[in-house]
Coordinates of C-alpha atoms and ligand atoms in Angstrom, one line a residue:
X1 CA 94.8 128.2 94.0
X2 CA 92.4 130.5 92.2
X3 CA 89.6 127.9 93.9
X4 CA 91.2 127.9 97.2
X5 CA 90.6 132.0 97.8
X6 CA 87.0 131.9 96.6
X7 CA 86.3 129.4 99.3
X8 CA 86.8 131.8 102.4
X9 CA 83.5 132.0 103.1
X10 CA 82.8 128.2 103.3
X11 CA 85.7 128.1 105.6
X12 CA 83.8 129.9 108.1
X13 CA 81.3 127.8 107.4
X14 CA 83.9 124.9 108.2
X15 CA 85.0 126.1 111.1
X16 CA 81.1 126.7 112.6
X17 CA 80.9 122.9 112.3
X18 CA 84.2 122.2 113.7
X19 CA 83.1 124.2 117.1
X20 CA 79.6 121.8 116.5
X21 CA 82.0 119.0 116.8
X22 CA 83.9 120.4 119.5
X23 CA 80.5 120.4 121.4
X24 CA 80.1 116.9 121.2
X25 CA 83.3 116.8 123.4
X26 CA 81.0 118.2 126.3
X27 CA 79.6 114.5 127.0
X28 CA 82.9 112.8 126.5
X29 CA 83.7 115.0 129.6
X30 CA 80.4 113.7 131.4
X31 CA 81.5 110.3 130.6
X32 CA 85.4 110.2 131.6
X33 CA 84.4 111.7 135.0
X34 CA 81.9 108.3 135.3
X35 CA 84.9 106.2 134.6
X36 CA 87.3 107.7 136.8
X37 CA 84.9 107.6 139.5
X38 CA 84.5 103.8 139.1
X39 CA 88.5 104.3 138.8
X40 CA 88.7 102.6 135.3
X41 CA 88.8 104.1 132.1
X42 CA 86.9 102.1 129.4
X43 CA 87.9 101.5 126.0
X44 CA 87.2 99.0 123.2
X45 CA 89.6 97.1 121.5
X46 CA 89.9 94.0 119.2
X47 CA 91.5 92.7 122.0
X48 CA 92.2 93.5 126.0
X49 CA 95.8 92.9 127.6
X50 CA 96.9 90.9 130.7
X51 CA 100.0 93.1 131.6
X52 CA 100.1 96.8 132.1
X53 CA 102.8 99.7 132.4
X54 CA 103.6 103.4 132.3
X55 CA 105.5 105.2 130.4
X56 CA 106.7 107.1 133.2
X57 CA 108.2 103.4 134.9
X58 CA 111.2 103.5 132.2
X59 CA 112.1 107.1 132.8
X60 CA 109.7 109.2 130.4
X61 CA 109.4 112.7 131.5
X62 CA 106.4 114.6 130.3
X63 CA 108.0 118.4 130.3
X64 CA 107.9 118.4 126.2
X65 CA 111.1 119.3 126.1
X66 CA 113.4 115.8 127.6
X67 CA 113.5 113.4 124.7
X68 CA 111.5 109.8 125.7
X69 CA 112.9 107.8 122.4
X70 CA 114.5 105.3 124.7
X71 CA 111.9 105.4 127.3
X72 CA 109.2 104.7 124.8
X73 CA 111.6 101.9 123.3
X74 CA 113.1 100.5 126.4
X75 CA 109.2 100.3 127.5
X76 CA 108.4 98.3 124.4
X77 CA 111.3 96.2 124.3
X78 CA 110.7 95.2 128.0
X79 CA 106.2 94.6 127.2
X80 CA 107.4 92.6 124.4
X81 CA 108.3 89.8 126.4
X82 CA 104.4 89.6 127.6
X83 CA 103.0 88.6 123.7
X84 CA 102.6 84.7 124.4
X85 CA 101.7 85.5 127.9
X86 CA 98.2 87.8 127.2
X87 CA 100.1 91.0 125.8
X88 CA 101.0 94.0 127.2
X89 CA 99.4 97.9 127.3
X90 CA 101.8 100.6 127.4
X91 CA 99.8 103.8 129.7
X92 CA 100.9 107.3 128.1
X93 CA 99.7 109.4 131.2
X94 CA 98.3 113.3 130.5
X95 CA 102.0 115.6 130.1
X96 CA 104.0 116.2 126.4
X97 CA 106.4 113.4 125.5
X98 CA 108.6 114.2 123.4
X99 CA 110.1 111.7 121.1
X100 CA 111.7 109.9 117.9
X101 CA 110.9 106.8 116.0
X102 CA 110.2 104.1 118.2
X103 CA 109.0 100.4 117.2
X104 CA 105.9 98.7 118.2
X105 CA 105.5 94.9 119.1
X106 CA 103.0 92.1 118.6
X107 CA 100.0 91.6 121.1
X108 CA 100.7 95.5 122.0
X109 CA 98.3 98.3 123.0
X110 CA 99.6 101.5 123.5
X111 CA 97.5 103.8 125.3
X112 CA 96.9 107.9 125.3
X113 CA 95.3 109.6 128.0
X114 CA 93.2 112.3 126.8
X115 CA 95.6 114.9 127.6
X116 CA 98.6 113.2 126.9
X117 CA 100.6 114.9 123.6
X118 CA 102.7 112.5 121.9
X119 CA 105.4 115.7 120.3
X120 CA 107.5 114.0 117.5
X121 CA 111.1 115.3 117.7
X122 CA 112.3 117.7 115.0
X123 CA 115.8 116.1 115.2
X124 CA 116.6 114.6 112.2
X125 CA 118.8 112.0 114.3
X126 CA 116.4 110.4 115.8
X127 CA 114.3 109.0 112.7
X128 CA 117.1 106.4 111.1
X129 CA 117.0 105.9 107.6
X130 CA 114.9 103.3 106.1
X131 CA 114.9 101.1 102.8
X132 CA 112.5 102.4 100.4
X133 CA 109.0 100.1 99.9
X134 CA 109.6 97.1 97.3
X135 CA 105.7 98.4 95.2
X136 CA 107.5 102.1 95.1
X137 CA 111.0 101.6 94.6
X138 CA 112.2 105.1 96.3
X139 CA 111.2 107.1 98.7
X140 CA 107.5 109.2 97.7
X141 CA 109.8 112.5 97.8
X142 CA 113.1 111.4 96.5
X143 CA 115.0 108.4 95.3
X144 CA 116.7 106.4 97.9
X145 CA 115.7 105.5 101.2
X146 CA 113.6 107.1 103.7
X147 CA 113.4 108.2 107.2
X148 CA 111.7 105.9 109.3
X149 CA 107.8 107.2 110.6
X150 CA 107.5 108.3 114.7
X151 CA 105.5 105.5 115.2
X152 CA 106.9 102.2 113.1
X153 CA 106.1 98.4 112.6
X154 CA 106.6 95.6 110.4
X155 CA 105.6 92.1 110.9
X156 CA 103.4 92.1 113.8
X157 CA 100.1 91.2 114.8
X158 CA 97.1 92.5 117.2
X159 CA 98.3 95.7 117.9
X160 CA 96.0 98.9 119.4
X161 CA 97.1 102.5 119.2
X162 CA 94.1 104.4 121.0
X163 CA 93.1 106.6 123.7
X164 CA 90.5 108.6 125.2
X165 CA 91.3 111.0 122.0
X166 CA 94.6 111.9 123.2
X167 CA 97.2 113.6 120.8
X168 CA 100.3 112.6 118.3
X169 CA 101.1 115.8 117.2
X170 CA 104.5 115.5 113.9
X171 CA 105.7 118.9 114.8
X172 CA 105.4 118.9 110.8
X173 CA 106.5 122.7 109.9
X174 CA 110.1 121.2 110.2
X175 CA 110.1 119.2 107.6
X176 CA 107.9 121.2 105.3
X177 CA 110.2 123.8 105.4
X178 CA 112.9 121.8 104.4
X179 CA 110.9 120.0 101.9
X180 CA 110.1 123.4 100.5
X181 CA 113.1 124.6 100.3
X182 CA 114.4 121.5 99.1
X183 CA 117.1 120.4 101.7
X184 CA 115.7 117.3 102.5
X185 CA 118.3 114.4 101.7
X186 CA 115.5 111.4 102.3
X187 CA 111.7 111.2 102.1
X188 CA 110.2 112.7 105.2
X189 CA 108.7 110.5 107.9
X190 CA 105.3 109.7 108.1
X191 CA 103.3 109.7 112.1
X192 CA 102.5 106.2 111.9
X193 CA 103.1 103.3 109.5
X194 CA 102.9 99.6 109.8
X195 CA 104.0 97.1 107.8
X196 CA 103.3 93.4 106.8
X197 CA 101.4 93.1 109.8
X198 CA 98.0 92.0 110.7
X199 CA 94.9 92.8 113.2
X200 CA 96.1 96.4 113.4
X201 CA 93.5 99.3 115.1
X202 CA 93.9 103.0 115.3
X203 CA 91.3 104.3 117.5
X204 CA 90.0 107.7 118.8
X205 CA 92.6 109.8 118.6
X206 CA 94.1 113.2 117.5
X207 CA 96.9 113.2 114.8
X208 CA 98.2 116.7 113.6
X209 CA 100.8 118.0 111.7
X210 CA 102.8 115.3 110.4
X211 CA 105.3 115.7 108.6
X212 CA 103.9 114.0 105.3
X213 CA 101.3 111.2 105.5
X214 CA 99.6 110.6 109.0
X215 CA 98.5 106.6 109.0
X216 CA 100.1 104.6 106.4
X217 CA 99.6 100.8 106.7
X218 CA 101.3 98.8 103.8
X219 CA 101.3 95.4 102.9
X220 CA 98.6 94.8 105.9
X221 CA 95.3 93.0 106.4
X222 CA 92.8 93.0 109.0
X223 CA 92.7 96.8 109.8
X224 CA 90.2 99.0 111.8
X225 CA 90.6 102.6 112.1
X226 CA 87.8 104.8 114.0
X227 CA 87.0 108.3 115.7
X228 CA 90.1 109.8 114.4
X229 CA 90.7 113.9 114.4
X230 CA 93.8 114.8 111.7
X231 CA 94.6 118.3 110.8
X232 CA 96.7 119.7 109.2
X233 CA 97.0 122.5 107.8
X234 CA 95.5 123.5 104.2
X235 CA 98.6 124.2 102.4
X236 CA 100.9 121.8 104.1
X237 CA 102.4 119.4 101.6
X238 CA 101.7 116.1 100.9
X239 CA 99.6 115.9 104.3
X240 CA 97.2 113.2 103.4
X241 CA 95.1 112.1 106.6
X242 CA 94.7 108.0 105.9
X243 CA 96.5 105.6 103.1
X244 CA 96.0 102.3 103.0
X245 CA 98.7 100.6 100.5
X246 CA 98.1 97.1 99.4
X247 CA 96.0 96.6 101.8
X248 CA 93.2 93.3 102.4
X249 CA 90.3 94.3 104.9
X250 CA 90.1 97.7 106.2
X251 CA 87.2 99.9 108.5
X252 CA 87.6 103.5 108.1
X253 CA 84.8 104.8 110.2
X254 CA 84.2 108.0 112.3
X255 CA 86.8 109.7 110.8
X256 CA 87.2 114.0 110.4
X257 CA 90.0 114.9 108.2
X258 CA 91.0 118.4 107.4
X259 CA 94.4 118.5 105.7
X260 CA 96.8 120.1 102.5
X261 CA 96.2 116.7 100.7
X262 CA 93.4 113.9 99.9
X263 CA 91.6 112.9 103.0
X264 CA 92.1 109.3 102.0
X265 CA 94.4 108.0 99.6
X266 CA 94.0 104.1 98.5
X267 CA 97.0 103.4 97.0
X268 CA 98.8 100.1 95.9
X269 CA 102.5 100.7 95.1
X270 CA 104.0 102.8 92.1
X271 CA 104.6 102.1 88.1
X272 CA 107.2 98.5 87.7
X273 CA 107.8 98.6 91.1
X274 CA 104.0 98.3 92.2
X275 CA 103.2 95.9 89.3
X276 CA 106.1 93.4 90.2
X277 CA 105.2 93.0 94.1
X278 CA 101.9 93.2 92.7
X279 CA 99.3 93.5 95.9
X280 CA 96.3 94.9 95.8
X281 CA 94.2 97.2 98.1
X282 CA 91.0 95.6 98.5
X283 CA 87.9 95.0 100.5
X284 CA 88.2 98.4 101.5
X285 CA 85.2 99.9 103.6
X286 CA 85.2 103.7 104.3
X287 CA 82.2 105.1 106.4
X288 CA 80.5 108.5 108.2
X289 CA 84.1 110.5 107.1
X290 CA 83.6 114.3 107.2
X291 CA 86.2 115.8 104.9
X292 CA 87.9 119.6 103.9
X293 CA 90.4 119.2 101.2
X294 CA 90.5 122.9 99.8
X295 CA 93.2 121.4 97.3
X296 CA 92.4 117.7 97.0
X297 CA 90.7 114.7 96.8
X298 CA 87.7 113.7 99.6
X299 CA 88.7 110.0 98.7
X300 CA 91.8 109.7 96.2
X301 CA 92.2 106.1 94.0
X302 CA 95.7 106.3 93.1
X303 CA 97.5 107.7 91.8
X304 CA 100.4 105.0 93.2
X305 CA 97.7 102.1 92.4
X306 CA 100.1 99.7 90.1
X307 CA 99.2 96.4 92.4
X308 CA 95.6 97.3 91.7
X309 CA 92.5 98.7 94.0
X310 CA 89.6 96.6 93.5
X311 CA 86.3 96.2 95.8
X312 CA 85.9 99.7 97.8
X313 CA 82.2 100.6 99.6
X314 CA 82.3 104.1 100.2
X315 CA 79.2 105.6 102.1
X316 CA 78.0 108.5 104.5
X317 CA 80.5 111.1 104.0
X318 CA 80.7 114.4 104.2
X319 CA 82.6 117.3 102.3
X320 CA 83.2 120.9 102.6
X321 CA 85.2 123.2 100.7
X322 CA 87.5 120.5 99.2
X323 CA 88.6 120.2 95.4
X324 CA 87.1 116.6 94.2
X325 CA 84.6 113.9 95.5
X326 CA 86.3 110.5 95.0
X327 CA 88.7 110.9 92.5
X328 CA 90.6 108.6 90.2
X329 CA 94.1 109.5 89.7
X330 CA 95.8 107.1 87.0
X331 CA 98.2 107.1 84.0
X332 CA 100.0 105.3 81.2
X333 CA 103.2 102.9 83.3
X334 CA 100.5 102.0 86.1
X335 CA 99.3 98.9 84.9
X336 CA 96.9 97.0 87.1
X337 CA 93.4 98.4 87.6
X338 CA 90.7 100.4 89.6
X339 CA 87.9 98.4 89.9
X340 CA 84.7 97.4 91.8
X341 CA 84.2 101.1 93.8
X342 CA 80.7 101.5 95.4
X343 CA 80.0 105.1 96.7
X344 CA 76.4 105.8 98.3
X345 CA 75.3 109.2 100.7
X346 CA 77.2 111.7 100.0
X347 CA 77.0 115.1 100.9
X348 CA 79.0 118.3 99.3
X349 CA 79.0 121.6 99.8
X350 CA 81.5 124.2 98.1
X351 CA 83.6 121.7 95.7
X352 CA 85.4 122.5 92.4
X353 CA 84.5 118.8 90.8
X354 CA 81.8 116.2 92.0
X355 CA 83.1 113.5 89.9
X356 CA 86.8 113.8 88.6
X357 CA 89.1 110.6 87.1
X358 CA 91.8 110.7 84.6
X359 CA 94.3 108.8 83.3
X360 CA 96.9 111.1 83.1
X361 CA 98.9 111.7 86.2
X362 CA 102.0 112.4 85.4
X363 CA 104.7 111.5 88.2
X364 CA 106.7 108.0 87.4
X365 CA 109.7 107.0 90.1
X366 CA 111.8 106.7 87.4
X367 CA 112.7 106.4 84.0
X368 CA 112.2 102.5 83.9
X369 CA 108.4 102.3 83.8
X370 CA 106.6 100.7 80.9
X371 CA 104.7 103.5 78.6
X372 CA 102.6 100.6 77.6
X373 CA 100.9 99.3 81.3
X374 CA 98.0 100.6 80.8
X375 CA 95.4 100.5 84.3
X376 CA 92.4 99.3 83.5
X377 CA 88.9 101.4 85.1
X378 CA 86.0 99.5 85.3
X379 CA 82.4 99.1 87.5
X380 CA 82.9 102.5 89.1
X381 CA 79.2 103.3 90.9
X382 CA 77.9 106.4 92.2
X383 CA 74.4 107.2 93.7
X384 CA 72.4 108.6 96.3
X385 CA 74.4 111.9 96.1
X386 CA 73.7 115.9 96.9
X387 CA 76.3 118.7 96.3
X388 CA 76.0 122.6 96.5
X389 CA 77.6 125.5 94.9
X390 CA 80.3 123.1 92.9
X391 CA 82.4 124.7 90.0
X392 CA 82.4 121.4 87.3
X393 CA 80.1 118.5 87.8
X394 CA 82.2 116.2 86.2
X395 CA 85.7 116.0 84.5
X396 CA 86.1 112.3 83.1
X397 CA 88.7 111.8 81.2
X398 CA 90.1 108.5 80.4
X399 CA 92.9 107.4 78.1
X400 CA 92.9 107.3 74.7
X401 CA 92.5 103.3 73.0
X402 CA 91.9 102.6 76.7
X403 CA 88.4 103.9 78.0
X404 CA 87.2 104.0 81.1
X405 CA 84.2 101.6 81.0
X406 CA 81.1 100.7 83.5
X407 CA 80.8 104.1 85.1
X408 CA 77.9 104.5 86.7
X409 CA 75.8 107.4 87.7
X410 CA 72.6 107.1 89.7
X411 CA 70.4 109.7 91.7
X412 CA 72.3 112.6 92.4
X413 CA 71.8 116.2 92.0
X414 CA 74.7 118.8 91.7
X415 CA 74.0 122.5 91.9
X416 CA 75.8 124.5 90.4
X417 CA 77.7 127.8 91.7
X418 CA 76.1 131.1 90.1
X419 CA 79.8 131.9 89.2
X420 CA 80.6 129.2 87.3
X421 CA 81.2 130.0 83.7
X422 CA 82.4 126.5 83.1
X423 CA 80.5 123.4 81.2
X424 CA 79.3 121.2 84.3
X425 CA 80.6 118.2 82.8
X426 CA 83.6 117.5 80.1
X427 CA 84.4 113.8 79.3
X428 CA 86.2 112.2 76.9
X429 CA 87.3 108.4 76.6
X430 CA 84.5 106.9 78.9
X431 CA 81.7 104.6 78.9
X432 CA 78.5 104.2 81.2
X433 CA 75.0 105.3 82.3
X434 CA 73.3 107.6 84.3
X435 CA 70.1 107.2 86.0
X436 CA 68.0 110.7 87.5
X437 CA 71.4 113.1 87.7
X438 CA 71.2 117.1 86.9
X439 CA 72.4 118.6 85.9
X440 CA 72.2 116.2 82.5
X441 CA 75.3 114.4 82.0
X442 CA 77.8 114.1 79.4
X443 CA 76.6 112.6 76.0
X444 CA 78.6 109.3 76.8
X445 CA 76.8 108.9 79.8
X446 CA 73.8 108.6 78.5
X447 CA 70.5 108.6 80.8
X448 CA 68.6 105.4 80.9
X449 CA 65.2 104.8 82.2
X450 CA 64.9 104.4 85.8
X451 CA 64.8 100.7 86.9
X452 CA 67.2 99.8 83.4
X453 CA 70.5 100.0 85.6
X454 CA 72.5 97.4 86.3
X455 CA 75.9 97.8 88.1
X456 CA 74.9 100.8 89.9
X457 CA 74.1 98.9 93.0
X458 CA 76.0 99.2 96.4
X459 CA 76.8 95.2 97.7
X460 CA 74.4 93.7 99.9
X461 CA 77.3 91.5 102.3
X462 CA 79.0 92.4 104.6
X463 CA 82.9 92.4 104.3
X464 CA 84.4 90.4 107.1
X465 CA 86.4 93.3 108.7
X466 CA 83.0 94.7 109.2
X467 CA 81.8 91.9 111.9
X468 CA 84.8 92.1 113.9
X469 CA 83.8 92.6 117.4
X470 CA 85.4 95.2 119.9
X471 CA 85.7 94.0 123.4
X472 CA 85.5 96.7 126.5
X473 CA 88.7 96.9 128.1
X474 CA 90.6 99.5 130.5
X475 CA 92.9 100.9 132.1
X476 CA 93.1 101.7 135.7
X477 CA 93.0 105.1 137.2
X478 CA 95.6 104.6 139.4
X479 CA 98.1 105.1 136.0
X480 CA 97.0 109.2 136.0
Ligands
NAG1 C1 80.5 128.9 96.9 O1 81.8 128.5 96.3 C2 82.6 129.7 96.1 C3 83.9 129.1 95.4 O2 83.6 128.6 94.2 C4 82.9 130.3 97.4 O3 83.8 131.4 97.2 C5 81.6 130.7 98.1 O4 81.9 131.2 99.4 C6 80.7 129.5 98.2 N1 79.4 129.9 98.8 C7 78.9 129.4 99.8 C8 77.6 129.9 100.2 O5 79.4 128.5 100.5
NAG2 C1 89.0 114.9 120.0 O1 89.8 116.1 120.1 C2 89.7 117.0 119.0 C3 90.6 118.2 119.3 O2 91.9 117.7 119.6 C4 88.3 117.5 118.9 O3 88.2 118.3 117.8 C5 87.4 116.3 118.7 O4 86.1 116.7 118.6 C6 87.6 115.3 119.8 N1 86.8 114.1 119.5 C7 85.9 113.6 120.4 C8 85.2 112.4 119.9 O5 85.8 114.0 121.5
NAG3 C1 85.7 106.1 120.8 O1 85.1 107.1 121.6 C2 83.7 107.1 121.4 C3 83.2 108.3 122.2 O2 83.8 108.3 123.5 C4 83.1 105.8 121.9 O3 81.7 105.8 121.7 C5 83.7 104.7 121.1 O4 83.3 103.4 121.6 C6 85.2 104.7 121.1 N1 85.8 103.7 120.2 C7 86.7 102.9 120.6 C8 87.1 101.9 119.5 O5 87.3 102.9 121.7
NAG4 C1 112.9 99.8 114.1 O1 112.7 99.0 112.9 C2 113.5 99.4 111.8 C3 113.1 98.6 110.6 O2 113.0 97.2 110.9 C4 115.0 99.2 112.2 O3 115.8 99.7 111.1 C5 115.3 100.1 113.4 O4 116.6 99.8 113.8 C6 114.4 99.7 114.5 N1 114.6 100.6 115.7 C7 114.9 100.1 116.9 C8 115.2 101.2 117.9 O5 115.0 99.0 117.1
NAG5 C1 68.3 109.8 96.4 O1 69.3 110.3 97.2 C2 68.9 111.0 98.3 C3 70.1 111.6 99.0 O2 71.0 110.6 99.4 C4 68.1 110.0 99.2 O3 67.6 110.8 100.3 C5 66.9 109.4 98.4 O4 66.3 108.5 99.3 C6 67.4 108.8 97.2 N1 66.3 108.3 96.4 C7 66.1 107.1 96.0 C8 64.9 106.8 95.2 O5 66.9 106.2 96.4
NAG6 C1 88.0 118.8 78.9 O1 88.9 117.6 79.0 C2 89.9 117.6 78.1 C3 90.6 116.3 78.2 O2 91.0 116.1 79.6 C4 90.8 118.8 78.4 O3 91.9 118.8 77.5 C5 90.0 120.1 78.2 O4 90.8 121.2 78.6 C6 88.8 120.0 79.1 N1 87.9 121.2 78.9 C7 87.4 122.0 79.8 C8 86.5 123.1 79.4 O5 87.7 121.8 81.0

C-alpha cells in the first residue's frame, strides 16, 4: 500500500500511454468505415460459420435496462442445432444488453459490434449456483459451490467470442461490495469461463469490471486469446485479467491489462484437490502484453499450481507501475512443480521487485492438505531484460530442505529508485547463475563468464498453438 501511493506520478505516466493507445483507435475507425462500405465487416477466426443470426431476432432489447438472459439463451439454444451443419454466429448489434449467465455451444461464434456493451446483471438470481472445480475443491472465495460466470461453457469445441473490440462490461462494484463486506454466500462469478473444452478463441475485445477473474478457461486445450483491453480498477479485489487453469496450448498475444490483481495468473488447481485431478498448465505462450498491476504480479505462477505449470515462453512485455515481474507464488501442501519458464524482452518501469518467488504462500482450501507436498521449482530463465526506478531487484526465497534450483539470470539491467533504502536483492534457499546483470546479484547466484550458461536459453520451436491459422471471415452489414 505504502508502494501504491508513491506510484502517482507513474500513473500519469500510465495514463499518457493509455491515450497513445487510444490513438491507435483512430485507424480502426479508417478501417471499419472500408468494411461497411463493402457492407461486410471482416474478422479472423479459427474458423468461419455457415448460419447467422441477431440477437435482436429472439427478442433482445438493447436499452440496458430489459434483461436479454433468455434472449441470449433462447438464441443459443436455437444456433445450436447448426454445429454439424457449418455452425452458427450469433450478431450482438451496437445498444447495452443487459444480461445473466447464459451458456455457449459447440461450433459457436458470438459476435460484438464495436459499440455493442454486453452489461452483466447485478441480480444475484440470474447467475445459478455452480459445483465447485474438482483441482480446487471450493469455491476461490468460500467453501461450497459457486455462482456460475456471465459467459459459461463446458465440453465444447470451436468456439469464438470476438468483435470489432466491442464491450463485456461485469458491472463488478456489486459484488465487490459484498465481498468486502463479507455478505457473499458463494464465490462470485467470473465474465467468462470455459471448461473441458477445446479450440476456444477470445479476440479483440473489451472486458471491464468483472466481478472477480475476467477469462478463466479450465481443463481446456487449444486456446488463442488476442487484442484484448481489461480494466479494472486498481484496488478491485481479486480482478485478475487472464487465468489459464490446467491448461495444454495457449496464445496470449496483444493483450493490455490494467487491473487490482496479477495481469496473468497460470494456475493448475489448489493443494489435494489440484494434486489428485492432477493436470497441468503447459505449453503456455504469452506475447507483446502491456501490464499495470500497482499491487500484483505482471505474470503470476501460482499460487493454485498443485497439477503443475511446466513449459511457459514469455516474451515482449511491458510493465508499468505494477508490484512484481513474473512471480512465483508457491508453498508447502502444493505438491507438483513450476518448471521449464522462458522469459525474454521485457520492459519495466516503476516496479517494487523485478524478480520475486517464494515458497510460502499461505492460503490452503482446507485443513486436509498434506504439510509434506512440497512443489518442486526448477529451469526458471530470464534474459534480455531493462527496468527503471524499481524498489528490490530480487526477493528469492525458496523453501527450506527444498531449494529452488536452475534459476537463471541473463543480460538484464535493473536501476534502482534513488529512494530505495532496501538491499536490491535478498535470497535465501536458491540455486543458479547469472550472466551480465546489475546490479550484482545475490551471492547464490553467482556470475559466470559470458558464453558458460547453459539453461538460460529461450526454445527455438515453435509450440503448435502458435501455427494455427486464422481464417477472414464476416459478418454482414445488413445485421447493424
Ligand atoms: C519511481 O517510483 C516511485 C515509487 O517507488 C514513484 O513514486 C515515482 O513516481 C517513480 N518515478 C518515476 C519517474 O516514474
Ligand atoms: C478497444 O477499446 C478500448 C476502449 O474500450 C481502447 O482502449 C482500445 O485501444 C481499443 N483497442 C483497439 C485495438 O482499438
Ligand atoms: C483484431 O483487430 C486488429 C485491429 O483491427 C486486427 O489487425 C486483427 O486481425 C484482429 N484480430 C482478430 C483475431 O480478429
Ligand atoms: C448452464 O450450464 C450449467 C452447468 O452445466 C448448468 O448448471 C446451467 O443450468 C446451464 N444453464 C442453462 C440456462 O442451461
Ligand atoms: C540484452 O538485452 C537488451 C534488451 O532486451 C537487448 O536489446 C540486447 O540485444 C541484449 N544483448 C544481447 C547480447 O543479447
Ligand atoms: C529477506 O528474505 C527473508 C526470507 O524470505 C525475509 O525473512 C527477510 O525479511 C528478507 N529481508 C529483507 C531485507 O527484505
Amino acid at each position: 500500500m505504502e508502494f501504491c501511493r508513491r506510484t502517482k506520478t507513474s500513473h500519469i505516466i500510465a495514463i499518457a500511454l493509455l491515450f497513445f493507445i487510444l490513438g491507435l483507435a483512430n485507424s480502426r475507425v479508417v478501417e471499419s468505415r472500408k468494411q461497411r462500405r463493402s457492407n461486410l465487416f471482416d474478422f479472423q477466426a479459427i474458423n468461419c460459420r455457415k448460419h447467422s443470426a441477431v440477437l435482436t431476432d429472439f427478442g433482445g432489447k438493447g436499452d440496458g435496462i430489459t434483461s436479454n438472459t433468455k434472449a441470449f439463451q433462447s438464441a443459443i439454444n436455437h444456433l445450436s442445432q447448426f454445429a454439424p451443419d457449418g455452425g452458427a454466429q450469433l450478431i450482438v448489434p451496437p445498444g447495452k444488453w443487459l444480461t445473466g449467465s447464459f451458456n455457449l455451444t459447440s461450433h459457436f461464434t458470438l459476435y460484438l459490434h464495436q459499440n455493442a456493451v454486453i452489461l452483466a446483471s447485478q441480480d444475484e438470481s440470474e447467475y445459478p449456483i455452480i459445483e465447485p472445480l474438482a483441482s480446487y475443491g471450493r469455491g476461490r472465495d468460500g467453501p461450497g459451490g459457486r455462482y456460475i460466470s456471465l459467459i459459461f461453457g463446458t465440453n465444447l469445441v470451436d468456439v469464438v467470442i470476438t468483435g470489432g473490440n466491442g464491450t463485456i462490461d461485469g458491472q463488478g462494484s456489486y459484488w465487490w461490495d459484498k465481498f468486502h463486506k463479507e455478505e457473499l454466500k458463494y464465490t462470485r462469478p467470473y465474465l467468462i469461463e470455459i471448461l473441458y473444452s477445446q479450440q476456444i478463441q477470445i479476440t479483440n475485445l473489451t472486458l471491464i469490471n468483472s466481478p472477480s477473474w475476467h477469462v478463466h478457461p479450465v481443463y481446456t486445450r487449444d486456446i488463442i486469446i488476442q487484442g484484448l483491453t481489461i480494466r479494472a480498477p486498481v484496488d478491485s479485489p481479486n480482478t485478475d485479467g487472464i487465468n489459464p487453469d490446467s491448461c495444454t496450448n495457449t496464445r496470449i498475444e496483444d493483450c493490455f491489462i490494467v487491473s487490482g490483481d496479477d495481469c496473468i495468473a497460470v494456475k493448475s488447481g489448489w493443494d489435494e484437490y489440484g494434486i489428485k485431478v492432477g493436470l497441468p498448465t503447459q505449453q503456455l505462450v504469452i506475447r507483446r502484453l502491456t501490464c499495470i498491476s500497482p499491487d500484483s504480479a505482471v505474470i503470476a505462477l501460482g499460487s493454485e499450481m498443485s497439477g503443475g505449470i511446466k513449459d511457459v515462453r514469455a516474451e515482449d512485455i511491458t510493465a508499468i507501475a505494477s508490484q512484481s515481474g513474473v512471480r512465483i507464488k508457491t508453498a508447502p501442501g502444493r505438491g507438483a512443480y513450476v518448471k521449464d519458464i522462458y522469459v525474454r524482452r521485457m520492459t519495466m518501469h516503476t516496479m517494487k521487485y523485478v524478480f520475486w518467488m517464494a515458497g510460502s504462500y499461505g492460503e490452503h482450501p482446507d485443513e486436509g492438505y498434506d504439510p509434506k507436498a512440497l512443489p518442486v521449482v526448477q529451469n526458471i530463465n530470464f534474459k534480455d531484460m531493462v527496468a527503471e526506478n524499481v524498489t528490490i531487484a530480487g526477493n528469492l526465497a525458496g523453501i527450506e530442505g527444498d531449494p529452488f534450483t536452475g534459476i537463471c539470470i541473463s543480460n538484464v539491467s535493473i536501476g534502482i529508485s534513488s529512494f530505495s533504502k532496501k538491499k536490491p536483492w535478498n535470497c535465501s534457499d536458491i540455486e543458479g547463475v547469472t550472466s551480465n546483470v546489475s546490479p550484482q546479484p545475490c551471492s547464490l547466484l553467482p556470475d559466470n563468464a559470458p558464453g558458460s550458461l547453459k539453461g538460460c536459453d529461450f526454445p527455438e520451436d515453435q509450440l503448435p498453438i502458435e501455427s494455427v491459422p486464422l481464417k477472414t471471415c464476416s459478418v454482414a452489414g445488413k445485421y447493424f
